[in-house]
Coordinates of C-alpha atoms in Angstrom, one line a residue:
M7 CA -6.9 -4.8 16.0
A8 CA -5.8 -3.8 12.5
G9 CA -2.8 -5.3 10.8
K10 CA 0.3 -3.2 10.3
S11 CA 0.4 -1.2 7.1
G12 CA 2.0 -3.2 4.4
N13 CA 0.8 -6.6 5.7
A14 CA -1.0 -8.3 2.8
F15 CA -3.9 -9.5 4.9
D16 CA -5.3 -9.2 8.4
V17 CA -6.7 -12.6 9.4
D18 CA -8.2 -11.5 12.7
L19 CA -10.0 -8.6 11.0
F20 CA -11.3 -11.0 8.3
K21 CA -12.6 -13.5 10.9
R22 CA -14.4 -10.7 12.6
L23 CA -16.0 -9.6 9.4
L24 CA -17.0 -13.2 8.5
R25 CA -19.0 -13.4 11.8
Y26 CA -21.5 -11.0 10.2
T27 CA -22.4 -13.7 7.7
N28 CA -23.6 -16.1 10.5
P29 CA -27.3 -15.1 10.1
Y30 CA -27.0 -16.0 6.4
K31 CA -25.1 -19.3 6.6
L32 CA -27.4 -21.0 4.1
T33 CA -26.6 -18.3 1.5
F34 CA -23.0 -18.4 2.4
Y35 CA -22.7 -22.1 1.8
Y36 CA -24.8 -21.9 -1.4
V37 CA -22.4 -19.3 -2.8
A38 CA -19.4 -21.5 -1.8
V39 CA -20.9 -24.5 -3.5
A40 CA -21.6 -22.5 -6.6
A41 CA -18.0 -21.3 -6.6
I42 CA -16.8 -25.0 -6.4
L43 CA -19.1 -26.1 -9.2
L44 CA -18.1 -23.1 -11.3
S45 CA -14.4 -24.1 -11.2
F46 CA -15.2 -27.6 -12.4
F47 CA -17.6 -26.6 -15.2
S48 CA -15.3 -23.9 -16.6
V49 CA -12.4 -26.5 -16.9
A50 CA -14.8 -29.1 -18.4
R51 CA -15.0 -27.3 -21.8
P52 CA -11.2 -27.4 -22.7
Y53 CA -11.1 -30.9 -21.3
L54 CA -13.9 -32.0 -23.6
T55 CA -12.3 -30.1 -26.5
K56 CA -9.2 -32.3 -26.1
F57 CA -11.3 -35.5 -26.6
A58 CA -13.3 -33.8 -29.4
I59 CA -10.1 -33.2 -31.3
D60 CA -8.3 -36.5 -30.6
D61 CA -11.4 -38.8 -30.8
S62 CA -13.5 -37.0 -33.4
I63 CA -11.8 -34.4 -35.5
V64 CA -8.5 -36.2 -36.2
P65 CA -10.2 -39.6 -37.0
K66 CA -13.0 -37.7 -38.7
D67 CA -15.8 -39.2 -36.7
G68 CA -18.8 -36.9 -37.1
D69 CA -21.2 -38.7 -34.8
N70 CA -18.7 -38.7 -32.0
L71 CA -18.0 -35.0 -32.6
I72 CA -21.7 -34.2 -32.1
F73 CA -21.7 -36.1 -28.8
Y74 CA -18.8 -34.0 -27.5
I75 CA -20.3 -30.8 -28.7
T76 CA -23.5 -31.7 -26.9
L77 CA -21.5 -32.3 -23.7
M78 CA -19.8 -29.0 -24.1
V79 CA -23.1 -27.2 -24.5
I80 CA -24.4 -28.8 -21.3
A81 CA -21.2 -27.9 -19.5
L82 CA -21.6 -24.3 -20.8
V83 CA -25.2 -24.1 -19.6
L84 CA -24.3 -25.4 -16.1
E85 CA -21.4 -23.0 -16.0
V86 CA -23.8 -20.1 -16.8
V87 CA -26.3 -21.2 -14.1
C88 CA -23.6 -21.5 -11.5
Q89 CA -22.1 -18.1 -12.5
F90 CA -25.5 -16.4 -12.2
S91 CA -26.1 -18.0 -8.8
F92 CA -22.6 -17.1 -7.7
I93 CA -22.7 -13.4 -8.7
F94 CA -26.3 -12.7 -7.6
F95 CA -26.1 -14.4 -4.1
A96 CA -22.6 -13.2 -3.4
N97 CA -23.7 -9.6 -4.0
W98 CA -26.9 -10.2 -2.0
L99 CA -24.9 -11.5 0.9
G100 CA -22.6 -8.5 0.7
Q101 CA -25.5 -6.1 0.9
Q102 CA -27.0 -7.9 3.9
V103 CA -23.7 -7.8 5.8
V104 CA -23.1 -4.1 5.1
R105 CA -26.7 -3.3 6.1
D106 CA -26.2 -5.0 9.4
I107 CA -22.8 -3.3 10.0
R108 CA -24.2 0.1 9.0
V109 CA -27.1 -0.3 11.5
K110 CA -24.7 -1.3 14.2
L111 CA -22.4 1.6 13.5
F112 CA -25.1 4.2 13.4
E113 CA -26.6 2.8 16.6
H114 CA -23.2 3.0 18.3
M115 CA -22.7 6.6 17.0
L116 CA -26.1 7.6 18.4
N117 CA -24.9 6.9 21.9
F118 CA -21.5 8.6 21.6
K119 CA -20.7 11.3 24.1
K120 CA -21.0 14.8 22.8
Q121 CA -17.3 15.1 23.5
Y122 CA -16.6 12.6 20.7
Y123 CA -18.3 14.8 18.2
D124 CA -16.5 17.8 19.5
K125 CA -13.2 16.2 18.4
S126 CA -14.3 14.4 15.3
A127 CA -14.7 15.8 11.8
V128 CA -18.2 15.3 10.4
G129 CA -16.9 14.5 6.9
R130 CA -14.8 11.6 8.2
L131 CA -17.7 10.1 10.1
V132 CA -19.9 10.4 7.0
T133 CA -17.2 8.7 4.9
R134 CA -17.1 5.8 7.4
A135 CA -20.9 5.4 7.6
V136 CA -21.5 5.6 3.8
S137 CA -18.6 5.0 1.4
D138 CA -16.4 2.9 3.6
I139 CA -19.2 0.5 4.5
E140 CA -20.2 0.2 0.9
T141 CA -16.7 -0.7 0.1
I142 CA -17.0 -3.6 2.6
A143 CA -19.7 -5.1 0.4
S144 CA -17.2 -5.6 -2.4
I145 CA -15.3 -8.1 -0.1
F146 CA -18.2 -10.5 -0.7
S147 CA -19.3 -9.5 -4.1
Q148 CA -15.9 -9.0 -5.8
G149 CA -13.3 -10.2 -3.3
L150 CA -13.6 -13.2 -1.1
F151 CA -15.8 -15.6 -3.2
M152 CA -14.1 -14.5 -6.4
I153 CA -10.7 -15.4 -5.0
I154 CA -12.0 -18.7 -3.7
S155 CA -13.5 -19.5 -7.1
D156 CA -10.3 -18.6 -8.9
L157 CA -8.1 -20.6 -6.5
L158 CA -10.3 -23.6 -6.9
K159 CA -10.2 -23.2 -10.7
M160 CA -6.4 -23.0 -10.6
L161 CA -6.2 -26.2 -8.5
V162 CA -8.5 -28.1 -10.9
I163 CA -6.6 -26.8 -13.9
L164 CA -3.2 -27.9 -12.4
G165 CA -4.7 -31.3 -11.5
V166 CA -6.0 -31.8 -15.1
M167 CA -2.6 -30.7 -16.5
L168 CA -0.7 -33.2 -14.3
S169 CA -3.0 -36.0 -15.3
M170 CA -2.5 -35.3 -19.0
S171 CA 1.2 -34.5 -19.3
W172 CA 3.7 -33.9 -16.5
R173 CA 6.3 -32.6 -19.0
L174 CA 4.0 -29.8 -20.3
T175 CA 3.0 -29.1 -16.7
L176 CA 6.6 -28.7 -15.8
L177 CA 6.9 -25.9 -18.4
V178 CA 4.1 -24.1 -16.7
F179 CA 5.8 -24.5 -13.3
I180 CA 9.0 -22.9 -14.8
V181 CA 7.1 -19.6 -15.3
L182 CA 4.6 -19.8 -12.5
P183 CA 6.9 -18.9 -9.6
F184 CA 7.7 -15.6 -11.3
I185 CA 4.1 -14.6 -11.6
L186 CA 3.3 -15.7 -8.1
Y187 CA 6.2 -13.6 -6.7
A188 CA 5.0 -10.6 -8.7
T189 CA 1.5 -11.1 -7.4
R190 CA 2.7 -11.2 -3.8
V191 CA 4.7 -8.0 -4.2
F192 CA 1.8 -6.4 -6.0
Q193 CA -0.6 -7.3 -3.1
K194 CA 1.6 -5.7 -0.5
K195 CA 2.2 -2.5 -2.4
M196 CA -1.5 -2.2 -3.2
K197 CA -2.4 -2.6 0.5
V198 CA -0.3 0.5 1.4
A199 CA -1.6 2.4 -1.6
F200 CA -5.2 1.7 -0.8
E201 CA -4.8 2.8 2.8
E202 CA -3.5 6.1 1.5
V203 CA -6.4 6.3 -1.0
R204 CA -9.0 5.9 1.8
T205 CA -7.2 8.5 4.0
Q206 CA -7.2 11.0 1.1
V207 CA -10.9 10.2 0.3
S208 CA -11.7 10.9 3.9
N209 CA -9.8 14.2 4.0
L210 CA -11.4 15.3 0.7
N211 CA -14.9 14.5 2.0
S212 CA -14.3 16.3 5.3
F213 CA -12.9 19.4 3.6
V214 CA -15.7 19.6 1.1
Q215 CA -18.4 19.0 3.7
E216 CA -17.1 21.7 6.0
R217 CA -16.6 24.3 3.3
I218 CA -20.0 23.8 1.8
T219 CA -21.6 24.0 5.3
G220 CA -19.6 27.1 6.1
M221 CA -19.7 28.7 2.6
K222 CA -21.3 31.8 4.0
I223 CA -18.3 32.5 6.2
V224 CA -15.9 31.8 3.3
Q225 CA -17.7 34.4 1.2
I226 CA -18.2 36.9 3.9
F227 CA -14.4 37.0 4.6
G228 CA -13.4 36.7 1.0
R229 CA -11.6 33.4 1.5
E230 CA -12.7 31.9 -1.9
E231 CA -9.2 32.0 -3.4
T232 CA -7.5 30.6 -0.3
E233 CA -10.0 27.8 0.1
Y234 CA -9.7 27.1 -3.7
E235 CA -5.9 26.7 -3.3
R236 CA -6.3 24.4 -0.3
F237 CA -8.9 22.3 -2.2
K238 CA -6.5 22.0 -5.1
D239 CA -3.8 20.8 -2.7
I240 CA -6.0 18.2 -1.1
N241 CA -7.4 17.1 -4.5
N242 CA -3.8 16.7 -5.8
K243 CA -3.0 14.4 -2.9
H244 CA -6.2 12.4 -3.6
R245 CA -5.2 12.1 -7.3
N246 CA -1.6 11.1 -6.4
A247 CA -2.9 8.4 -4.1
W248 CA -5.0 6.9 -6.9
V249 CA -2.2 7.4 -9.5
K250 CA 0.1 5.2 -7.3
T251 CA -2.5 2.4 -7.6
V252 CA -2.7 2.9 -11.3
W253 CA 1.2 2.7 -11.5
Y254 CA 1.3 -0.6 -9.7
N255 CA -1.5 -2.0 -12.0
S256 CA 0.3 -0.8 -15.1
I257 CA 3.4 -2.7 -14.1
F258 CA 1.8 -5.9 -12.8
F259 CA -0.8 -6.7 -15.5
P260 CA 1.7 -6.5 -18.5
I261 CA 4.0 -8.8 -16.5
A262 CA 1.1 -11.3 -16.1
E263 CA 0.3 -11.1 -19.8
I264 CA 3.9 -11.6 -20.9
S265 CA 4.3 -14.6 -18.5
A266 CA 1.1 -16.2 -20.0
S267 CA 2.4 -15.6 -23.6
I268 CA 5.8 -17.1 -22.8
T269 CA 4.2 -20.2 -21.3
V270 CA 1.9 -20.6 -24.3
G271 CA 4.9 -20.2 -26.6
L272 CA 6.9 -22.9 -24.6
I273 CA 4.0 -25.3 -24.8
A274 CA 3.5 -24.7 -28.5
W275 CA 7.2 -25.2 -29.2
Y276 CA 7.8 -28.2 -27.0
G277 CA 4.5 -29.9 -27.7
G278 CA 4.7 -29.3 -31.4
L279 CA 8.1 -30.9 -31.5
K280 CA 6.8 -33.9 -29.7
V281 CA 3.8 -34.3 -32.0
V282 CA 6.1 -34.1 -35.0
E283 CA 8.8 -36.4 -33.7
S284 CA 6.7 -39.0 -31.9
D285 CA 3.2 -39.9 -30.7
T286 CA 3.8 -39.2 -27.0
L287 CA 1.6 -36.1 -27.2
S288 CA -1.6 -35.5 -29.2
L289 CA -2.8 -32.4 -30.9
G290 CA -5.8 -32.3 -28.5
V291 CA -3.6 -32.2 -25.5
I292 CA -1.6 -29.3 -26.8
I293 CA -4.8 -27.3 -27.6
M294 CA -6.1 -28.2 -24.2
F295 CA -2.9 -27.0 -22.5
I296 CA -3.0 -23.7 -24.4
Q297 CA -6.5 -23.1 -23.3
L298 CA -5.8 -24.2 -19.7
V299 CA -2.7 -22.0 -19.5
Q300 CA -4.8 -18.9 -20.4
M301 CA -7.4 -20.0 -17.9
L302 CA -4.7 -20.5 -15.3
F303 CA -3.0 -17.2 -15.7
R304 CA -6.2 -15.2 -16.0
P305 CA -7.4 -16.2 -12.5
L306 CA -3.9 -15.2 -11.2
T307 CA -4.4 -11.7 -12.6
H308 CA -8.0 -11.8 -11.3
I309 CA -6.8 -12.9 -7.9
A310 CA -4.4 -10.0 -7.8
D311 CA -7.2 -7.6 -8.9
K312 CA -9.8 -9.1 -6.6
F313 CA -7.3 -9.1 -3.8
N314 CA -7.0 -5.4 -4.3
T315 CA -10.7 -5.2 -3.9
L316 CA -10.5 -7.4 -0.9
Q317 CA -7.8 -5.3 0.7
M318 CA -9.6 -2.1 0.0
G319 CA -12.6 -3.6 1.7
M320 CA -10.5 -4.7 4.6
V321 CA -9.0 -1.2 4.9
A322 CA -12.6 0.2 5.0
A323 CA -13.6 -2.5 7.5
N324 CA -10.7 -1.6 9.7
R325 CA -11.7 2.1 9.8
V326 CA -15.4 1.2 10.5
F327 CA -14.5 -1.2 13.3
E328 CA -12.3 1.5 14.8
I329 CA -15.4 3.5 15.4
I330 CA -17.5 0.6 16.5
D331 CA -14.7 -0.3 19.0
T332 CA -14.5 3.3 20.3
Q333 CA -15.6 3.4 23.9
S334 CA -17.1 6.9 24.1
T335 CA -20.6 6.3 25.4
I336 CA -22.2 7.7 28.5
E337 CA -22.7 5.0 31.1
N338 CA -26.4 4.0 31.1
N339 CA -26.6 1.8 34.2
G340 CA -29.5 3.6 35.8
T341 CA -32.6 1.6 36.6
K342 CA -35.0 4.4 37.7
I343 CA -37.4 6.0 35.2
A344 CA -37.5 9.8 35.4
K345 CA -41.2 10.6 34.8
N346 CA -43.2 13.6 36.0
L347 CA -40.3 15.0 38.0
I348 CA -41.0 17.6 40.6
G349 CA -37.9 19.5 39.5
D350 CA -35.6 19.9 42.5
I351 CA -32.1 20.2 41.2
E352 CA -28.9 20.2 43.2
F353 CA -25.2 20.4 42.3
K354 CA -22.8 19.2 45.0
D355 CA -19.1 20.1 44.6
V356 CA -19.2 19.3 40.9
R357 CA -15.9 19.4 39.0
F358 CA -15.6 18.9 35.3
S359 CA -12.9 19.3 32.6
Y360 CA -13.2 18.8 28.8
I361 CA -9.4 18.3 28.7
K362 CA -7.7 16.4 31.5
N363 CA -6.2 18.7 34.3
E364 CA -7.9 21.8 32.8
E365 CA -11.0 22.2 34.9
V366 CA -13.9 24.1 33.5
L367 CA -16.1 23.8 36.6
K368 CA -14.2 24.0 39.9
G369 CA -16.3 22.5 42.6
I370 CA -19.6 24.3 42.1
S371 CA -22.6 23.8 44.4
F372 CA -26.1 25.2 44.2
K373 CA -29.7 24.2 44.6
V374 CA -32.8 24.9 42.5
N375 CA -36.2 24.4 44.2
A376 CA -39.1 22.9 42.2
G377 CA -40.9 25.5 40.1
E378 CA -38.1 28.1 40.4
T379 CA -36.7 30.0 37.5
I380 CA -33.0 30.6 37.8
A381 CA -30.7 32.6 35.6
I382 CA -27.1 31.9 35.1
V383 CA -24.9 34.8 34.0
G384 CA -21.2 35.4 33.5
A385 CA -18.6 36.1 30.8
T386 CA -18.0 33.8 27.9
G387 CA -16.2 30.7 29.0
A388 CA -17.4 31.0 32.6
G389 CA -19.0 27.5 32.4
K390 CA -22.7 28.4 32.0
S391 CA -23.5 26.1 29.1
T392 CA -21.4 23.3 30.7
I393 CA -23.8 23.2 33.6
I394 CA -26.8 22.3 31.4
N395 CA -24.7 19.8 29.4
L396 CA -23.9 18.0 32.6
L397 CA -27.5 18.2 33.8
S398 CA -28.6 16.3 30.6
R399 CA -25.6 14.0 30.9
F400 CA -24.0 14.9 27.6
Y401 CA -20.7 14.7 29.5
E402 CA -19.6 12.8 32.6
I403 CA -18.5 14.9 35.6
D404 CA -15.1 14.3 37.1
S405 CA -16.3 14.3 40.7
G406 CA -19.2 15.5 42.8
E407 CA -22.9 14.8 42.4
I408 CA -25.8 16.1 40.4
S409 CA -29.2 15.1 41.7
V410 CA -32.8 15.7 40.6
D411 CA -35.6 15.1 43.1
N412 CA -32.9 13.9 45.6
T413 CA -31.9 11.1 43.1
N414 CA -28.4 11.0 41.5
I415 CA -29.0 11.5 37.8
K416 CA -26.8 8.5 37.1
D417 CA -29.5 6.4 38.7
F418 CA -32.0 7.4 36.0
T419 CA -32.1 5.7 32.7
L420 CA -30.5 8.1 30.2
K421 CA -33.4 8.2 27.8
S422 CA -36.0 8.9 30.6
L423 CA -33.8 11.7 32.1
R424 CA -33.4 13.5 28.8
N425 CA -37.1 13.1 28.0
E426 CA -37.8 15.2 31.2
I427 CA -35.4 18.0 30.2
A428 CA -36.1 20.3 27.2
V429 CA -33.3 22.4 26.0
V430 CA -33.5 25.4 23.6
L431 CA -30.1 26.3 22.3
Q432 CA -28.8 29.5 20.8
D433 CA -27.6 27.7 17.6
V434 CA -30.9 26.0 16.4
F435 CA -30.6 22.9 14.3
L436 CA -33.5 22.0 12.1
F437 CA -33.6 18.9 9.9
A438 CA -34.4 19.0 6.1
D439 CA -38.0 18.1 6.9
T440 CA -41.4 19.6 7.6
I441 CA -42.0 22.0 10.4
M442 CA -44.3 19.4 12.0
S443 CA -41.5 16.8 12.0
N444 CA -39.0 19.2 13.4
I445 CA -41.3 20.0 16.2
T446 CA -42.4 16.5 17.2
L447 CA -39.2 14.8 16.0
D448 CA -41.6 12.0 14.8
N449 CA -42.7 11.3 18.4
K450 CA -46.0 9.5 17.9
N451 CA -47.2 10.6 21.3
I452 CA -47.4 14.2 20.2
T453 CA -50.5 15.0 18.2
E454 CA -50.9 17.7 15.6
A455 CA -53.6 19.2 17.8
E456 CA -51.2 19.6 20.6
V457 CA -48.6 21.2 18.4
I458 CA -51.2 23.7 17.1
M459 CA -52.4 24.5 20.6
A460 CA -48.8 25.2 21.7
A461 CA -48.1 27.3 18.7
K462 CA -51.2 29.4 19.4
Q463 CA -50.0 29.8 23.0
I464 CA -46.6 31.0 21.9
G465 CA -48.1 33.2 19.1
V466 CA -46.4 31.5 16.1
H467 CA -49.5 29.8 14.7
K468 CA -50.3 32.6 12.4
F469 CA -46.7 32.8 11.1
I470 CA -46.7 29.1 10.3
E471 CA -50.1 29.2 8.6
T472 CA -48.7 31.8 6.2
L473 CA -46.2 29.4 4.8
P474 CA -47.1 27.5 1.6
D475 CA -47.8 24.1 3.3
G476 CA -48.3 25.4 6.8
Y477 CA -47.1 22.9 9.4
Y478 CA -45.9 20.6 6.6
Y479 CA -43.7 23.2 5.0
N480 CA -40.2 21.8 4.3
V481 CA -37.6 24.0 5.9
K482 CA -34.7 22.4 3.9
E483 CA -31.3 21.7 5.2
R484 CA -30.6 23.3 8.6
G485 CA -33.8 25.3 8.3
A486 CA -32.4 27.5 5.5
M487 CA -35.9 28.6 4.4
L488 CA -36.6 30.3 7.7
S489 CA -35.0 33.4 9.4
S490 CA -32.9 32.9 12.5
G491 CA -35.8 34.3 14.6
Q492 CA -38.3 31.9 13.0
R493 CA -35.9 29.0 13.6
Q494 CA -35.6 30.0 17.2
L495 CA -39.4 30.0 17.6
I496 CA -39.7 26.6 16.0
A497 CA -37.1 25.3 18.5
F498 CA -38.9 26.9 21.4
L499 CA -42.2 25.3 20.2
R500 CA -40.3 21.9 20.0
A501 CA -39.4 22.3 23.7
C502 CA -43.0 23.3 24.7
V503 CA -44.7 20.3 23.1
S504 CA -42.4 17.8 24.9
N505 CA -44.0 19.0 28.1
P506 CA -40.7 18.8 30.1
S507 CA -40.4 18.8 33.9
I508 CA -37.3 21.0 33.5
L509 CA -36.9 23.7 30.9
V510 CA -33.5 25.0 29.8
L511 CA -33.0 28.1 27.7
D512 CA -29.3 28.5 26.6
E513 CA -29.2 32.1 25.4
A514 CA -32.3 31.2 23.4
T515 CA -33.2 34.8 22.6
S516 CA -29.7 36.2 21.8
S517 CA -30.0 35.8 18.0
V518 CA -33.7 36.8 17.5
D519 CA -35.3 40.1 16.6
S520 CA -37.3 42.2 19.1
Y521 CA -40.7 40.9 17.9
S522 CA -39.6 37.2 18.1
E523 CA -38.0 37.8 21.5
Q524 CA -41.3 39.3 22.7
L525 CA -43.2 36.2 21.6
I526 CA -40.7 34.0 23.4
Q527 CA -40.7 36.1 26.5
E528 CA -44.5 35.8 26.7
A529 CA -44.4 32.1 26.1
T530 CA -41.7 31.7 28.6
E531 CA -43.8 33.2 31.3
N532 CA -46.6 30.8 30.5
I533 CA -44.7 27.5 30.4
T534 CA -42.3 28.2 33.3
K535 CA -45.1 28.6 35.7
G536 CA -44.9 25.7 38.1
R537 CA -41.9 24.2 36.2
T538 CA -38.3 24.3 37.1
S539 CA -36.4 26.5 34.5
I540 CA -32.8 27.3 34.0
V541 CA -32.1 30.3 31.8
I542 CA -28.7 31.3 30.4
A543 CA -29.2 34.8 29.1
H544 CA -27.5 38.1 28.4
R545 CA -30.8 40.0 28.2
L546 CA -32.0 41.9 31.2
A547 CA -35.7 41.1 30.9
T548 CA -35.1 37.4 31.4
V549 CA -32.6 37.8 34.2
K550 CA -34.6 40.3 36.2
K551 CA -37.7 38.0 36.3
A552 CA -35.7 35.0 37.6
D553 CA -36.3 33.8 41.2
K554 CA -32.6 33.4 41.6
I555 CA -29.5 34.5 39.7
I556 CA -26.3 32.4 39.7
V557 CA -23.2 34.5 38.8
M558 CA -20.2 32.6 37.4
D559 CA -16.7 33.5 36.6
A560 CA -13.9 31.2 35.4
G561 CA -15.7 28.0 36.4
E562 CA -16.7 29.2 39.9
I563 CA -19.9 30.6 41.4
V564 CA -19.1 34.0 42.7
E565 CA -22.6 35.2 43.7
I566 CA -26.1 33.9 44.2
G567 CA -29.2 35.9 44.8
S568 CA -32.2 37.7 43.3
H569 CA -31.7 40.7 41.0
Q570 CA -32.3 43.2 43.7
E571 CA -30.2 41.3 46.3
L572 CA -27.2 41.2 43.9
L573 CA -27.5 44.9 43.0
Q574 CA -27.1 45.8 46.7
Q575 CA -23.6 44.2 46.9
E576 CA -21.0 46.9 46.7
N577 CA -18.4 46.2 43.9
G578 CA -20.3 42.9 43.2
Y579 CA -19.6 41.0 40.0
Y580 CA -23.3 41.1 39.0
R581 CA -23.6 44.8 39.8
N582 CA -20.6 45.7 37.7
L583 CA -22.0 43.5 34.9
Y584 CA -25.4 45.3 35.2
E585 CA -23.8 48.7 35.1
V586 CA -21.7 47.9 32.1
Q587 CA -24.0 45.9 30.0
F588 CA -27.6 45.6 31.3
I589 CA -28.3 49.2 32.1
Q590 CA -27.9 50.1 28.4
E591 CA -31.0 48.0 27.7
E592 CA -33.0 50.1 30.0
V593 CA -32.0 53.4 28.6

């Protein structure tokens, strides 16, 4: 989709970007008209100055001079009005476009597979969704329309020059090719430089975001100096990328200024001689040409500068569209609505791999009857968490079938399926919001009374009430104001109030204290009654009470049975696990 690095402009990408202006065509055309009028009104002043000098100042006609001054004032007022309209509505249009693109991007990201986020740096995605998209706005506010306006202004200037004196215009054309060539080279170099700038900005954002998020680990392991050195290295690369753009600017703009000065000097020299030697040129024409040359070369430097802005916006647009074009969404072709499910679950020869040809689940099959509580145990990496990820369709299976209530989960709409499955993870994520918002996730169907009732059932109501604002206490980023046990209780309460048909606890008690675990165990017994529940746990209390235990090893089911049934198997995997790990909890 994107043009090759070094190409000055990507037409296809630009056309795609312009399609986002379609809902605002009236504004688009208004800005274009304002740009056209602006080019004429700006040239009108030096044109009128020529007549004021030749027809009024030289012959000393005061009344005529007032007439031309009045015309120049009118032209100036109209130019100001057009410039205001141009700047305001060009910026307005840019903000409308980036708003629409940002909404589309975020909506697309909401539906990405979990696997996409497993492989993508958060800092880079944040850069794309915030700063890169904001840079796109400059295409309209500082790039596209500014370039159009400057080009029109240059065409009008050249037309006026040719109509007044082809000889003086020829002097302009002698210098003009050099500045045009320099502008072209400058644009190509800046395109490459800006791509490097955006890459380094993304790397810097990603590094800072990850280190701030993981600052506790950095400090625990005494990695401050190492991370500081790494940051300096990344920051130096970021600086060097920007210095390269400064270097190109520092070369180009002096060349443009020298070219303009040389042209003005040639006009003053040649025109002055003609005025002295003959009457073929007037003083007014020379003054007009000097003004027009400055106006001609200024847009050239502006075009180069604005083209930089345009290119930077195009680079940002390319990066944003790469994400929008990424096909990493779960197929959502189901038509059935999963509501009030009974809770029968069946895995039939399910195979799955995160990385191609590296299977994590190797043809597993099992059935969970409605209302049963099953526990899944096994060593780390055995595939336990993968099972619940597949049940909620966070990933697509390679082969086999997963069904709920004798219906393939692919036949359900994705939203309705996930609404029927509540998951409590070991690593609890809380938003920087109130406890109430973190529990309901702003679901209008869940009332405050229902939340309080569930909290009392679990036994956390008193704990929440002790906080400064109770249920409206802001837990800050990632729930930093709460302990790990308290965060776990909030997550458990969040699962309870959603009233799921299927409850999944993924090692939900592994990081909580004994008191919090006791609260969760009591609540678990209450909400799992008559509800299908899948528990991934290392703690004996949860495992023993399960109706069925699935024992996994290296992506395969090695044993299935109740606690007592599995203990009776000589040299069984579960029995060995129990003797090594679980029995210590009973001592």
